[in-house]
Each structure stands twice: as structure tokens, then as C-alpha cells.
PDB file of C-alpha atoms and ligand atoms in Angstrom:
ATOM      1  CA  UNK G   1     -20.797  11.345  -3.977  1.00  0.00           C
ATOM      2  CA  UNK G   2     -17.554  11.506  -1.927  1.00  0.00           C
ATOM      3  CA  UNK G   3     -18.017  15.280  -1.872  1.00  0.00           C
ATOM      4  CA  UNK G   4     -21.165  14.934   0.215  1.00  0.00           C
ATOM      5  CA  UNK G   5     -19.462  12.495   2.532  1.00  0.00           C
ATOM      6  CA  UNK G   6     -16.619  14.959   3.076  1.00  0.00           C
ATOM      7  CA  UNK G   7     -19.087  17.698   3.852  1.00  0.00           C
ATOM      8  CA  UNK G   8     -20.650  15.456   6.479  1.00  0.00           C
ATOM      9  CA  UNK G   9     -17.174  14.863   7.910  1.00  0.00           C
ATOM     10  CA  UNK G  10     -16.924  18.621   8.479  1.00  0.00           C
ATOM     11  CA  UNK G  11     -20.309  18.989  10.113  1.00  0.00           C
ATOM     12  CA  UNK G  12     -20.541  15.889  12.287  1.00  0.00           C
ATOM     13  CA  UNK G  13     -18.335  15.391  15.344  1.00  0.00           C
ATOM     14  CA  UNK G  14     -15.290  13.312  14.464  1.00  0.00           C
ATOM     15  CA  UNK G  15     -15.556   9.623  15.201  1.00  0.00           C
ATOM     16  CA  UNK G  16     -12.982   6.842  15.170  1.00  0.00           C
ATOM     17  CA  UNK G  17     -13.290   4.958  11.859  1.00  0.00           C
ATOM     18  CA  UNK G  18     -12.550   1.675  13.652  1.00  0.00           C
ATOM     19  CA  UNK G  19     -14.498   1.741  16.963  1.00  0.00           C
ATOM     20  CA  UNK G  20     -16.777   4.776  16.459  1.00  0.00           C
ATOM     21  CA  UNK G  21     -15.592   6.562  19.653  1.00  0.00           C
ATOM     22  CA  UNK G  22     -16.057  10.321  19.443  1.00  0.00           C
ATOM     23  CA  UNK G  23     -13.033  12.620  19.212  1.00  0.00           C
ATOM     24  CA  UNK G  24     -10.546  11.581  16.547  1.00  0.00           C
ATOM     25  CA  UNK G  25     -10.598   9.865  13.144  1.00  0.00           C
ATOM     26  CA  UNK G  26      -8.503   7.118  14.699  1.00  0.00           C
ATOM     27  CA  UNK G  27      -8.673   7.047  18.502  1.00  0.00           C
ATOM     28  CA  UNK G  28      -5.611   6.533  20.659  1.00  0.00           C
ATOM     29  CA  UNK G  29      -6.657   3.028  21.736  1.00  0.00           C
ATOM     30  CA  UNK G  30      -7.176   1.839  18.136  1.00  0.00           C
ATOM     31  CA  UNK G  31      -3.936   3.481  17.055  1.00  0.00           C
ATOM     32  CA  UNK G  32      -2.048   1.661  19.821  1.00  0.00           C
ATOM     33  CA  UNK G  33      -3.803  -1.607  18.961  1.00  0.00           C
ATOM     34  CA  UNK G  34      -2.709  -1.648  15.291  1.00  0.00           C
ATOM     35  CA  UNK G  35      -1.357  -5.192  14.688  1.00  0.00           C
ATOM     36  CA  UNK G  36       2.245  -4.227  14.018  1.00  0.00           C
ATOM     37  CA  UNK G  37       4.427  -6.694  12.129  1.00  0.00           C
ATOM     38  CA  UNK G  38       7.793  -7.564  13.640  1.00  0.00           C
ATOM     39  CA  UNK G  39      10.676  -9.920  12.777  1.00  0.00           C
ATOM     40  CA  UNK G  40      11.284 -12.731  12.147  1.00  0.00           C
ATOM     41  CA  UNK G  41      10.081 -12.208   8.579  1.00  0.00           C
ATOM     42  CA  UNK G  42      10.664 -13.712   5.169  1.00  0.00           C
ATOM     43  CA  UNK G  43      13.533 -11.642   3.771  1.00  0.00           C
ATOM     44  CA  UNK G  44      11.923 -11.491   0.349  1.00  0.00           C
ATOM     45  CA  UNK G  45       8.165 -10.990   0.795  1.00  0.00           C
ATOM     46  CA  UNK G  46       7.966  -9.842   4.429  1.00  0.00           C
ATOM     47  CA  UNK G  47       5.602 -12.605   5.603  1.00  0.00           C
ATOM     48  CA  UNK G  48       5.904 -13.300   9.340  1.00  0.00           C
ATOM     49  CA  UNK G  49       7.816 -16.557   9.822  1.00  0.00           C
ATOM     50  CA  UNK G  50       8.919 -18.731  12.769  1.00  0.00           C
ATOM     51  CA  UNK G  51      12.561 -17.804  12.098  1.00  0.00           C
ATOM     52  CA  UNK G  52      14.323 -15.602   9.506  1.00  0.00           C
ATOM     53  CA  UNK G  53      14.248 -17.165   6.021  1.00  0.00           C
ATOM     54  CA  UNK G  54      15.361 -16.021   2.564  1.00  0.00           C
ATOM     55  CA  UNK G  55      12.141 -17.323   0.987  1.00  0.00           C
ATOM     56  CA  UNK G  56       8.988 -18.618   2.651  1.00  0.00           C
ATOM     57  CA  UNK G  57       6.164 -20.954   1.769  1.00  0.00           C
ATOM     58  CA  UNK G  58       4.153 -18.039   0.433  1.00  0.00           C
ATOM     59  CA  UNK G  59       6.776 -16.778  -2.041  1.00  0.00           C
ATOM     60  CA  UNK G  60       9.167 -19.640  -2.793  1.00  0.00           C
ATOM     61  CA  UNK G  61       9.131 -20.687  -6.421  1.00  0.00           C
ATOM     62  CA  UNK G  62       7.395 -17.478  -7.461  1.00  0.00           C
ATOM     63  CA  UNK G  63       9.027 -15.055  -9.832  1.00  0.00           C
ATOM     64  CA  UNK G  64       8.853 -11.729  -8.020  1.00  0.00           C
ATOM     65  CA  UNK G  65      10.191  -8.596  -9.710  1.00  0.00           C
ATOM     66  CA  UNK G  66      10.869  -6.812  -6.413  1.00  0.00           C
ATOM     67  CA  UNK G  67      13.887  -7.355  -4.140  1.00  0.00           C
ATOM     68  CA  UNK G  68      11.907  -7.146  -0.903  1.00  0.00           C
ATOM     69  CA  UNK G  69       8.494  -6.224   0.456  1.00  0.00           C
ATOM     70  CA  UNK G  70       7.828  -4.829   3.929  1.00  0.00           C
ATOM     71  CA  UNK G  71       4.699  -3.630   5.689  1.00  0.00           C
ATOM     72  CA  UNK G  72       3.955  -1.919   8.975  1.00  0.00           C
ATOM     73  CA  UNK G  73       0.826  -3.771  10.079  1.00  0.00           C
ATOM     74  CA  UNK G  74      -1.100  -6.976   9.438  1.00  0.00           C
ATOM     75  CA  UNK G  75      -4.362  -6.587   7.544  1.00  0.00           C
ATOM     76  CA  UNK G  76      -7.006  -7.435  10.139  1.00  0.00           C
ATOM     77  CA  UNK G  77     -10.618  -6.296  10.545  1.00  0.00           C
ATOM     78  CA  UNK G  78      -9.635  -2.966  12.183  1.00  0.00           C
ATOM     79  CA  UNK G  79      -7.060  -2.188   9.509  1.00  0.00           C
ATOM     80  CA  UNK G  80      -9.620  -3.118   6.852  1.00  0.00           C
ATOM     81  CA  UNK G  81     -12.043  -0.535   8.283  1.00  0.00           C
ATOM     82  CA  UNK G  82      -9.320   2.074   8.501  1.00  0.00           C
ATOM     83  CA  UNK G  83      -8.261   1.560   4.871  1.00  0.00           C
ATOM     84  CA  UNK G  84     -11.850   1.544   3.661  1.00  0.00           C
ATOM     85  CA  UNK G  85     -12.497   4.962   5.256  1.00  0.00           C
ATOM     86  CA  UNK G  86      -9.190   6.226   3.914  1.00  0.00           C
ATOM     87  CA  UNK G  87     -10.151   5.128   0.397  1.00  0.00           C
ATOM     88  CA  UNK G  88     -13.806   6.015   0.353  1.00  0.00           C
ATOM     89  CA  UNK G  89     -13.829   9.209   2.363  1.00  0.00           C
ATOM     90  CA  UNK G  90     -10.405  10.580   1.443  1.00  0.00           C
ATOM     91  CA  UNK G  91      -9.442  11.138   5.077  1.00  0.00           C
ATOM     92  CA  UNK G  92      -5.973  12.653   4.903  1.00  0.00           C
ATOM     93  CA  UNK G  93      -5.420  12.193   8.633  1.00  0.00           C
ATOM     94  CA  UNK G  94      -5.447   8.461   7.979  1.00  0.00           C
ATOM     95  CA  UNK G  95      -2.685   8.798   5.377  1.00  0.00           C
ATOM     96  CA  UNK G  96      -0.589  10.509   8.068  1.00  0.00           C
ATOM     97  CA  UNK G  97      -1.406   7.766  10.600  1.00  0.00           C
ATOM     98  CA  UNK G  98      -0.407   5.110   8.044  1.00  0.00           C
ATOM     99  CA  UNK G  99       2.821   6.951   7.208  1.00  0.00           C
ATOM    100  CA  UNK G 100       3.698   7.281  10.913  1.00  0.00           C
ATOM    101  CA  UNK G 101       3.177   3.537  11.389  1.00  0.00           C
ATOM    102  CA  UNK G 102       5.379   2.754   8.368  1.00  0.00           C
ATOM    103  CA  UNK G 103       8.134   5.175   9.405  1.00  0.00           C
ATOM    104  CA  UNK G 104       8.072   3.705  12.946  1.00  0.00           C
ATOM    105  CA  UNK G 105       8.243   0.120  11.738  1.00  0.00           C
ATOM    106  CA  UNK G 106      10.628   0.265   8.804  1.00  0.00           C
ATOM    107  CA  UNK G 107      14.042   1.772   8.153  1.00  0.00           C
ATOM    108  CA  UNK G 108      14.159   4.132   5.152  1.00  0.00           C
ATOM    109  CA  UNK G 109      14.460   2.082   1.944  1.00  0.00           C
ATOM    110  CA  UNK G 110      17.820   1.866   0.206  1.00  0.00           C
ATOM    111  CA  UNK G 111      16.474   3.916  -2.674  1.00  0.00           C
ATOM    112  CA  UNK G 112      17.003   7.350  -4.139  1.00  0.00           C
ATOM    113  CA  UNK G 113      13.305   7.941  -4.811  1.00  0.00           C
ATOM    114  CA  UNK G 114       9.815   6.720  -3.949  1.00  0.00           C
ATOM    115  CA  UNK G 115       7.092   5.965  -6.419  1.00  0.00           C
ATOM    116  CA  UNK G 116       3.577   4.548  -6.009  1.00  0.00           C
ATOM    117  CA  UNK G 117       1.299   1.981  -7.604  1.00  0.00           C
ATOM    118  CA  UNK G 118      -0.492   4.068 -10.184  1.00  0.00           C
ATOM    119  CA  UNK G 119      -4.215   4.619  -9.785  1.00  0.00           C
ATOM    120  CA  UNK G 120      -6.731   2.867 -11.912  1.00  0.00           C
ATOM    121  CA  UNK G 121      -8.143   5.846 -13.785  1.00  0.00           C
ATOM    122  CA  UNK G 122     -11.835   5.149 -13.385  1.00  0.00           C
ATOM    123  CA  UNK G 123     -11.640   4.173  -9.755  1.00  0.00           C
ATOM    124  CA  UNK G 124      -9.375   7.021  -8.630  1.00  0.00           C
ATOM    125  CA  UNK G 125     -11.609   9.621 -10.275  1.00  0.00           C
ATOM    126  CA  UNK G 126     -14.573   8.087  -8.544  1.00  0.00           C
ATOM    127  CA  UNK G 127     -12.793   8.543  -5.217  1.00  0.00           C
ATOM    128  CA  UNK G 128     -11.175  11.831  -6.071  1.00  0.00           C
ATOM    129  CA  UNK G 129      -7.831  10.848  -4.573  1.00  0.00           C
ATOM    130  CA  UNK G 130      -5.359   8.013  -4.361  1.00  0.00           C
ATOM    131  CA  UNK G 131      -4.156   6.397  -1.082  1.00  0.00           C
ATOM    132  CA  UNK G 132      -0.902   4.951  -2.499  1.00  0.00           C
ATOM    133  CA  UNK G 133       0.178   8.384  -3.728  1.00  0.00           C
ATOM    134  CA  UNK G 134      -0.876  10.077  -0.460  1.00  0.00           C
ATOM    135  CA  UNK G 135       1.138   7.535   1.509  1.00  0.00           C
ATOM    136  CA  UNK G 136       4.169   7.924  -0.781  1.00  0.00           C
ATOM    137  CA  UNK G 137       4.081  11.707  -0.389  1.00  0.00           C
ATOM    138  CA  UNK G 138       3.849  11.500   3.401  1.00  0.00           C
ATOM    139  CA  UNK G 139       6.720   8.994   3.506  1.00  0.00           C
ATOM    140  CA  UNK G 140       8.764  11.134   1.136  1.00  0.00           C
ATOM    141  CA  UNK G 141       8.586  13.941   3.695  1.00  0.00           C
ATOM    142  CA  UNK G 142       9.525  11.679   6.582  1.00  0.00           C
ATOM    143  CA  UNK G 143      12.412   9.994   4.737  1.00  0.00           C
ATOM    144  CA  UNK G 144      13.508  13.081   2.757  1.00  0.00           C
ATOM    145  CA  UNK G 145      13.122  11.252  -0.542  1.00  0.00           C
ATOM    146  CA  UNK G 146      11.602  12.631  -3.744  1.00  0.00           C
ATOM    147  CA  UNK G 147       8.329  11.081  -4.946  1.00  0.00           C
ATOM    148  CA  UNK G 148       8.234  10.425  -8.678  1.00  0.00           C
ATOM    149  CA  UNK G 149       5.162   9.265 -10.619  1.00  0.00           C
ATOM    150  CA  UNK G 150       6.981   6.586 -12.621  1.00  0.00           C
ATOM    151  CA  UNK G 151       4.100   4.287 -13.537  1.00  0.00           C
ATOM    152  CA  UNK G 152       1.083   4.460 -15.788  1.00  0.00           C
ATOM    153  CA  UNK G 153      -1.660   1.956 -16.540  1.00  0.00           C
ATOM    154  CA  UNK G 154      -2.064   0.170 -19.820  1.00  0.00           C
ATOM    155  CA  UNK G 155      -5.648  -0.823 -19.053  1.00  0.00           C
ATOM    156  CA  UNK G 156      -8.090  -0.777 -16.167  1.00  0.00           C
ATOM    157  CA  UNK G 157      -7.490  -3.561 -13.687  1.00  0.00           C
ATOM    158  CA  UNK G 158     -10.366  -5.989 -13.167  1.00  0.00           C
ATOM    159  CA  UNK G 159     -11.086  -6.539  -9.473  1.00  0.00           C
ATOM    160  CA  UNK G 160      -8.605  -8.882  -7.766  1.00  0.00           C
ATOM    161  CA  UNK G 161     -10.844  -9.871  -4.875  1.00  0.00           C
ATOM    162  CA  UNK G 162     -11.763 -13.535  -4.827  1.00  0.00           C
ATOM    163  CA  UNK G 163      -9.263 -14.571  -7.509  1.00  0.00           C
ATOM    164  CA  UNK G 164      -6.747 -17.378  -7.101  1.00  0.00           C
ATOM    165  CA  UNK G 165      -3.044 -16.547  -7.049  1.00  0.00           C
ATOM    166  CA  UNK G 166      -2.575 -17.686 -10.659  1.00  0.00           C
ATOM    167  CA  UNK G 167      -5.592 -15.655 -11.787  1.00  0.00           C
ATOM    168  CA  UNK G 168      -4.359 -12.575  -9.896  1.00  0.00           C
ATOM    169  CA  UNK G 169      -1.016 -12.839 -11.659  1.00  0.00           C
ATOM    170  CA  UNK G 170      -2.683 -13.143 -15.066  1.00  0.00           C
ATOM    171  CA  UNK G 171      -5.054 -10.327 -14.168  1.00  0.00           C
ATOM    172  CA  UNK G 172      -2.276  -7.794 -13.458  1.00  0.00           C
ATOM    173  CA  UNK G 173       0.378  -8.974 -15.925  1.00  0.00           C
ATOM    174  CA  UNK G 174       1.175  -6.059 -18.237  1.00  0.00           C
ATOM    175  CA  UNK G 175      -1.293  -3.716 -16.498  1.00  0.00           C
ATOM    176  CA  UNK G 176       1.473  -1.242 -15.671  1.00  0.00           C
ATOM    177  CA  UNK G 177       3.719   0.663 -18.047  1.00  0.00           C
ATOM    178  CA  UNK G 178       6.645   2.917 -17.255  1.00  0.00           C
ATOM    179  CA  UNK G 179       5.676   6.587 -17.546  1.00  0.00           C
ATOM    180  CA  UNK G 180       9.298   7.729 -17.548  1.00  0.00           C
ATOM    181  CA  UNK G 181      12.835   6.544 -16.858  1.00  0.00           C
ATOM    182  CA  UNK G 182      13.315   5.154 -13.351  1.00  0.00           C
ATOM    183  CA  UNK G 183      16.218   5.735 -10.961  1.00  0.00           C
ATOM    184  CA  UNK G 184      18.356   2.610 -10.413  1.00  0.00           C
ATOM    185  CA  UNK G 185      17.142   2.060  -6.850  1.00  0.00           C
ATOM    186  CA  UNK G 186      13.521   2.885  -6.186  1.00  0.00           C
ATOM    187  CA  UNK G 187      10.925   2.082  -3.519  1.00  0.00           C
ATOM    188  CA  UNK G 188       7.378   1.301  -4.610  1.00  0.00           C
ATOM    189  CA  UNK G 189       4.627   2.385  -2.189  1.00  0.00           C
ATOM    190  CA  UNK G 190       1.115   0.931  -1.942  1.00  0.00           C
ATOM    191  CA  UNK G 191      -1.547   0.781   0.779  1.00  0.00           C
ATOM    192  CA  UNK G 192      -1.933  -3.014   1.010  1.00  0.00           C
ATOM    193  CA  UNK G 193       0.157  -6.020  -0.005  1.00  0.00           C
ATOM    194  CA  UNK G 194      -2.248  -8.855  -0.730  1.00  0.00           C
ATOM    195  CA  UNK G 195      -0.670 -11.601  -2.835  1.00  0.00           C
ATOM    196  CA  UNK G 196       2.308  -9.666  -4.179  1.00  0.00           C
ATOM    197  CA  UNK G 197       0.979  -9.959  -7.749  1.00  0.00           C
ATOM    198  CA  UNK G 198       0.251  -6.238  -8.137  1.00  0.00           C
ATOM    199  CA  UNK G 199       3.564  -5.242  -6.514  1.00  0.00           C
ATOM    200  CA  UNK G 200       5.455  -7.628  -8.767  1.00  0.00           C
ATOM    201  CA  UNK G 201       3.737  -6.430 -11.957  1.00  0.00           C
ATOM    202  CA  UNK G 202       4.434  -2.783 -11.034  1.00  0.00           C
ATOM    203  CA  UNK G 203       8.047  -3.601 -10.095  1.00  0.00           C
ATOM    204  CA  UNK G 204       8.481  -5.362 -13.407  1.00  0.00           C
ATOM    205  CA  UNK G 205       7.413  -2.176 -15.249  1.00  0.00           C
ATOM    206  CA  UNK G 206       9.878  -0.161 -13.156  1.00  0.00           C
ATOM    207  CA  UNK G 207      12.673  -2.540 -14.104  1.00  0.00           C
ATOM    208  CA  UNK G 208      11.796  -2.102 -17.755  1.00  0.00           C
ATOM    209  CA  UNK G 209      12.184   1.637 -17.117  1.00  0.00           C
ATOM    210  CA  UNK G 210      15.712   1.230 -15.764  1.00  0.00           C
ATOM    211  CA  UNK G 211      15.331   0.242 -12.085  1.00  0.00           C
ATOM    212  CA  UNK G 212      17.815  -2.420 -10.978  1.00  0.00           C
ATOM    213  CA  UNK G 213      16.416  -2.839  -7.494  1.00  0.00           C
ATOM    214  CA  UNK G 214      12.829  -2.271  -6.348  1.00  0.00           C
ATOM    215  CA  UNK G 215      11.826  -2.370  -2.675  1.00  0.00           C
ATOM    216  CA  UNK G 216       8.114  -2.544  -1.913  1.00  0.00           C
ATOM    217  CA  UNK G 217       6.751  -0.622   1.081  1.00  0.00           C
ATOM    218  CA  UNK G 218       3.120  -0.926   2.165  1.00  0.00           C
ATOM    219  CA  UNK G 219       1.072   0.149   5.153  1.00  0.00           C
ATOM    220  CA  UNK G 220      -0.630  -3.224   5.583  1.00  0.00           C
ATOM    221  CA  UNK G 221      -0.075  -6.810   4.567  1.00  0.00           C
ATOM    222  CA  UNK G 222      -2.395  -9.763   4.333  1.00  0.00           C
ATOM    223  CA  UNK G 223      -1.000 -12.482   6.605  1.00  0.00           C
ATOM    224  CA  UNK G 224      -2.027 -16.032   5.706  1.00  0.00           C
TER     225      UNK G 224
HETATM  226 ZN1   ZN N   1     -11.084   3.655  17.998  1.00  0.00          ZN
HETATM  227 ZN1   ZN N   2       8.269 -14.961   1.440  1.00  0.00          ZN
END
């Protein structure tokens, strides 16, 4: 199915995936209007806060396996459209746009390698590609860091959408398994940070594989 869509992408004039203007996959105006996140942030989970805090209302009291999480942009309606096209149509240009936004917004992680949230087998085959890995590879080039596939899946992940925080945590607990030994300091890349449950479960698997410090880097973040 995605094959046909890609063929159409070649034949039809390019249109902005957000506003439908002709010309580019993401037009200049929409690119400039991306809702970039800026300090002050929660030091731990990266949520925007009124002043810098070590822990915020969103993450305090939660056991999080990562040291910090940072994102380039807030997840709004435009970003949702962009990520949907990136996922469903495999538009590589969008991976580059996302990587540019991340590299602009964030300093390189204090890590010796990047890894990515491993694809859910069924779903990634259906799409034919994997945004988290594409983003990690693009960032690896920009930050001159190797990208290592360190994580596997123990089981397919039921959909997270619409679940409460506690249910999300239960849903992802144990879903990731280390595929190989991890460097001590590693950065985990994903497209969106929603509740932190997926990032924490993946970071926990990395720590079992030898990581002492895991930084999470995402393109977008849900802001409550
Ligand atoms: Zn546009
Ligand atoms: Zn926080």
C-alpha cells in the first residue's frame, strides 16, 4: 500500500504536508512556524515549566529509567500532520527536517553512541521504514556519533493511544529487550515523547545491557 503512495509522491507535484501549499514537502512558512520548545524546562523530563526545576508535576514521583529527556518541538496539530506523513508515506525529507530542528534546538548528548526505540515488527513492516531509526541516523551524521541498534522487542506493543498513564506503563513494561551490550553513556532517539512510559521502558532495557546513563532525544513532545 505505501508503495503506491510513494509512486504518487513521485508523479504529483510536491505539496506541504501541513498546509498543502505546492512546492515542498514542508513549506518555508510551516517550517518556521514549528512550535519550538525553549527553556525553562524540567531538568528531568523536558516539560516546559515556569522556571527551571529538577522535577516537575508531570514526572515527580515517577520512576524514570532515563537521566533526561529533551525534544525540539511541541506536539501540536501541525507537528501531528508532519509526523503522520513521515510515518505513513516514508518521506525521508521529513526525517531531515526533524533532525535539523533537533540539532538546532539541542546540544549533542553526552553520549558515545545513539540508539533508537526499536520498531514494532508488524507495524514497521507495514510501513516499510522506521522514523525513530531514520531520525537517529540523521542525528548521528550531524553529531558525528555512531548509531547502534541496541534494542529488540519481546512482544508487539498494544496501542498506547487513549490509555491512562498507569495503563501505558503496564502496557510497555518489559516490551523491550537488549539486543547487545550497550555503551555506558547512550542517547535514545524516538520521534515523539508522549508520557515517557515508552522511553523509560526502553531506557530500562538499555541499563540492563550495561548503560549507566541514558539521555532521551525526540523530535516532538506532548505538552500538557
Ligand atoms: Zn506549509
Ligand atoms: Zn518533569
